[in-house]
Coordinates of C-alpha atoms in Angstrom, one line a residue:
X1 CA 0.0 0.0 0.0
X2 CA 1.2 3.6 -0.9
X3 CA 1.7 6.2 1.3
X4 CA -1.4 8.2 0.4
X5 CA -3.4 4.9 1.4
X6 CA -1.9 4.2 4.6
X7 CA -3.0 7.8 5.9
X8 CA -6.2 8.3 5.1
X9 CA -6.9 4.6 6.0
X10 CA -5.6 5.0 9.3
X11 CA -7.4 8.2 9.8
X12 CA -10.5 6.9 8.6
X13 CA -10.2 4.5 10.7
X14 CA -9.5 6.3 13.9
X15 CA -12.4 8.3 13.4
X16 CA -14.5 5.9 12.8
X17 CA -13.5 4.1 16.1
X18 CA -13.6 7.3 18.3
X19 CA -17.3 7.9 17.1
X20 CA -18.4 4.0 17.0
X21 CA -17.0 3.9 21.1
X22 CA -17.9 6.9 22.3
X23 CA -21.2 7.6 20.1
X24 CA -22.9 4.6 18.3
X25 CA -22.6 2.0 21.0
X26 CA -24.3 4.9 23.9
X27 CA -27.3 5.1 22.4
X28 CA -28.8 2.0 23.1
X29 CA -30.5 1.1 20.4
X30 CA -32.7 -2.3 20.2
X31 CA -30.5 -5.4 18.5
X32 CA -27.5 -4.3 17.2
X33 CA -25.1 -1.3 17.2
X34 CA -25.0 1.0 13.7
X35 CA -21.6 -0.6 12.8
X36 CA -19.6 2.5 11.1
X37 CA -16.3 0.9 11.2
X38 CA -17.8 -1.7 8.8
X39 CA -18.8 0.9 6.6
X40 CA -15.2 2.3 6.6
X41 CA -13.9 -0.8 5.5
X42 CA -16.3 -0.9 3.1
X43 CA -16.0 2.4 1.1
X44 CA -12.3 1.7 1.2
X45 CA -12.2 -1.8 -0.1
X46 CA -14.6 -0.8 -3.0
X47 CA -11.7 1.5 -4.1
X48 CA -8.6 -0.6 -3.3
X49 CA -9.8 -4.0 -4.4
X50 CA -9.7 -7.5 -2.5
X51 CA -5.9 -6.9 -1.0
X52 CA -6.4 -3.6 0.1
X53 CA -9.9 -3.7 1.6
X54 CA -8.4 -7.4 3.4
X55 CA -5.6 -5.4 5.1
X56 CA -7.9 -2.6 5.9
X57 CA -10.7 -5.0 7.0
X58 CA -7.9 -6.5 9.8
X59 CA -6.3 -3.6 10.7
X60 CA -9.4 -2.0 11.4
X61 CA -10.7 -5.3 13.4
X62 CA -7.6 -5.3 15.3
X63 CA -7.9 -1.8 16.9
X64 CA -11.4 -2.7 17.6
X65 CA -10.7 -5.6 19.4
X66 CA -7.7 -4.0 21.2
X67 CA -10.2 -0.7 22.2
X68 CA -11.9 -0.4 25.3
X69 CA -14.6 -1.4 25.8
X70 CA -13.8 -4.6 24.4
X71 CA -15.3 -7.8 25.7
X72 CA -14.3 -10.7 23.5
X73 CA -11.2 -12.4 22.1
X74 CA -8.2 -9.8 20.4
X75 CA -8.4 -11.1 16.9
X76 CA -11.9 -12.2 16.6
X77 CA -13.5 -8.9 15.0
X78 CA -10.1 -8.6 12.9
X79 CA -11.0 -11.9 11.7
X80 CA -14.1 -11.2 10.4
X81 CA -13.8 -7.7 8.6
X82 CA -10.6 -8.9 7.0
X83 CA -12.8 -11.6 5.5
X84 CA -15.4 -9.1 5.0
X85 CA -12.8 -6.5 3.4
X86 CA -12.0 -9.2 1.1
X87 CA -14.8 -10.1 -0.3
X88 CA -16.5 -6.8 -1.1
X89 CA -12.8 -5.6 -2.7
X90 CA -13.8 -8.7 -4.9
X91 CA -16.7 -6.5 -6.4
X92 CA -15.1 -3.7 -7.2
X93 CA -15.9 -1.7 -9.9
X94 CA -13.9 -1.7 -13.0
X95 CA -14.1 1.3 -13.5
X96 CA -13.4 2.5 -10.4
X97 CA -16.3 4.3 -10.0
X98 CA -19.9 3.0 -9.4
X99 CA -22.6 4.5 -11.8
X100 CA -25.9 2.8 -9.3
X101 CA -26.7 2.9 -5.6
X102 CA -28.0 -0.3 -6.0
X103 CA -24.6 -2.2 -6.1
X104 CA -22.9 -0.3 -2.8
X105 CA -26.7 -1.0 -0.9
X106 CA -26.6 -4.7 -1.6
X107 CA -22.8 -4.6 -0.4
X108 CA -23.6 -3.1 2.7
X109 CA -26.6 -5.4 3.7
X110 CA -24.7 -8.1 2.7
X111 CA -21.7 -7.4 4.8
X112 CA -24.1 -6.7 7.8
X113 CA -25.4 -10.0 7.4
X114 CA -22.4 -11.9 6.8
X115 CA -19.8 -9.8 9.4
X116 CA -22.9 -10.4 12.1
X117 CA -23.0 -14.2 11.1
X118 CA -19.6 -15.0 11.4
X119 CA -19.0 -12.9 14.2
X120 CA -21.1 -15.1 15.4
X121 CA -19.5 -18.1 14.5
X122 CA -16.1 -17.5 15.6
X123 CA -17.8 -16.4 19.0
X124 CA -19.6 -20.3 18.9
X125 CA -16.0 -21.6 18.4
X126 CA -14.7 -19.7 21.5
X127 CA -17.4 -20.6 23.9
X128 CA -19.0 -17.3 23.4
X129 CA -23.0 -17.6 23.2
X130 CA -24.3 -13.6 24.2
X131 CA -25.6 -13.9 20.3
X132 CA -28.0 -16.8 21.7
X133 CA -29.1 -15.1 24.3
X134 CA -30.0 -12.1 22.0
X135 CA -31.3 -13.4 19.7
X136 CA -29.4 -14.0 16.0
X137 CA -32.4 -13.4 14.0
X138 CA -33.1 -9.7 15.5
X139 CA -29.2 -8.8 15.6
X140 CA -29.3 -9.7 12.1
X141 CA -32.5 -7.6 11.1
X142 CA -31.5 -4.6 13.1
X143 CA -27.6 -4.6 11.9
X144 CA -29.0 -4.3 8.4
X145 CA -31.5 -2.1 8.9
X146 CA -28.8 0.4 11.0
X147 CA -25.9 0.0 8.8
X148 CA -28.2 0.4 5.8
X149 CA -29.4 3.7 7.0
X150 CA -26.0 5.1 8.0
X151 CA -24.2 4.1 4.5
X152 CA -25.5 6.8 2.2
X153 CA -23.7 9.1 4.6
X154 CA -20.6 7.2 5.0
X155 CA -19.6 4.9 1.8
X156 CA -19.9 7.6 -1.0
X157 CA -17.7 10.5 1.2
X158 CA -15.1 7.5 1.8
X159 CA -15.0 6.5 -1.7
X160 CA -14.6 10.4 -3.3
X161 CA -12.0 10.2 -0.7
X162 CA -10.1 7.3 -1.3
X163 CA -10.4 8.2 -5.4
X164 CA -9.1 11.8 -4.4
X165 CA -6.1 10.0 -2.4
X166 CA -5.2 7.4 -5.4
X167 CA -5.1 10.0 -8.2
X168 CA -2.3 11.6 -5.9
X169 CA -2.0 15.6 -6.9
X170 CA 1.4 15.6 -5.8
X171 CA 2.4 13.6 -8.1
X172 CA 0.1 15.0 -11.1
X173 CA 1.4 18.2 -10.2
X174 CA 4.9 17.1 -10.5
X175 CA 4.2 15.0 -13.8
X176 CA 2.2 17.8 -15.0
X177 CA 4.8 20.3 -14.3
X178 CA 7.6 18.5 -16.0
X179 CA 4.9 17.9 -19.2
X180 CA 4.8 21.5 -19.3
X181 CA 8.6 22.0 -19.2
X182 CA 9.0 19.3 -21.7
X183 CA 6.0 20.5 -24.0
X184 CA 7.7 24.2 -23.4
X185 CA 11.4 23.3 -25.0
X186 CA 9.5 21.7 -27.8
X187 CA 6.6 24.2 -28.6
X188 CA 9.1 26.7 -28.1
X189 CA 11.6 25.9 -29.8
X190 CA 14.2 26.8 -27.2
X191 CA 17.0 24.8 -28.1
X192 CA 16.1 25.6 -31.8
X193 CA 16.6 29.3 -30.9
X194 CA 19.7 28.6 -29.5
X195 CA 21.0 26.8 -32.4
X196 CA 19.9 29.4 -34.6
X197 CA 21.8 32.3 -32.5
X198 CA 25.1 30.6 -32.6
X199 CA 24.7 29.6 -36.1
X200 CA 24.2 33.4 -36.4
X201 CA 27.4 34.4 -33.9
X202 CA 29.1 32.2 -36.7
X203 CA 28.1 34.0 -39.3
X204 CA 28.8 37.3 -37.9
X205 CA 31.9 36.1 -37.0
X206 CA 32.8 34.8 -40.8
X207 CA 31.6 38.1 -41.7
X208 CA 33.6 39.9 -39.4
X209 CA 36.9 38.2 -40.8
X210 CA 36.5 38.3 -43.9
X211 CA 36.0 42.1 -43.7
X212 CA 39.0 42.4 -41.7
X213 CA 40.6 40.2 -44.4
X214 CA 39.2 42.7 -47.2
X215 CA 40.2 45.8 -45.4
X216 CA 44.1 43.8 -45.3
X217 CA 44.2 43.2 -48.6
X218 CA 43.0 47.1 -49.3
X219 CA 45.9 48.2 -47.3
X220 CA 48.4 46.0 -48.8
X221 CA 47.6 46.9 -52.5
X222 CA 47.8 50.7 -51.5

């Protein structure tokens, strides 16, 4: 990953952490909790394809299950959005940009369902049975419904801002500026011009003697 991804990943993610702790998860909603790390994760591997979006997916997991207040297994939730990064970098557009909402919807309620599901799973394998207790069917419902809701205002902005971060105006700037110098010395005609004034120094300078060489022979016949 370049440079340009690494930070706004990383500050995405951040952000996305601070609000999901200290916002999302306080207002007690019914089922599940609006999952806006998911969504990060999700904007970001629709941009950077299947690798990208799988180390994004695990990174973000990580810090999630490394951030108070966490109650399960370090490495679980890493786990399942690296999966989840994976697959939805699989769908990425060809283009790069997506010309529906249709596509980016059916993403989103997909990875609700299958991040819940095998959250779920890997909780099962671990001894960890609060989704029983719950109830899977209405965490599954209520994490679509939530995240559905919350992704026109996240995966879009994430998306301009991960295409903003790959076309890299540094470097366009750079390019562009040595385009211009190139295109400059050969629109111009710079080194042309130069050519042409010391062919012209020569002439003058041919001239120059053989006038001197005139005004010699002058003298010498007087």
């Amino acid at each position: 990953m370049r440079v340009n991804r690494i930070l706004l990943s990383s500050s995405l993610i951040v952000v996305a952490l601070v609000l999901q702790v200290s916002v999302l998860a306080r207002l007690h909603l019914p089922g599940a909790v609006p999952d806006l790390l998911l969504l990060v994760v999700l904007g970001l591997a629709l941009v950077y394809g299947h690798v990208g979006g799988a180390l994004v997916g695990f990174t973000a997991g990580l810090l999630a299950d490394l951030a108070p207040p966490a109650d399960h297994a370090a490495g679980r939730y890493a786990l399942v959005l690296c999966v989840i990064g994976y697959l939805a970098g699989l769908v990425k557009p060809e283009s790069g940009q997506v010309k529906t909402a249709a596509a980016p919807m059916l993403v989103v309620v997909a990875a609700a369902v299958g991040s819940t599901l095998l959250y779920a799973g890997v909780g099962a394998l671990v001894g960890d049975t609060a989704a029983r207790h719950v109830g899977l069917s209405s965490l599954l419902f209520t994490a679509a419904l939530y995240d559905l809701l919350l992704a026109p205002f996240v995966v879009p902005g994430v998306m301009a801002l991960a295409r903003r971060a790959e076309n890299d105006p540094l470097a366009e700037t750079s390019s562009g500026t040595s385009g211009d110098i190139s295109s400059g010395w050969l629109s111009g005609g710079t080194g042309l011009r130069i050519g042409g004034q010391r062919n012209g120094l020569r002439v003058r300078a041919a001239r120059a003697r053989s006038a001197r060489a005139g005004r010699i022979k002058g003298v010498k016949r007087l």
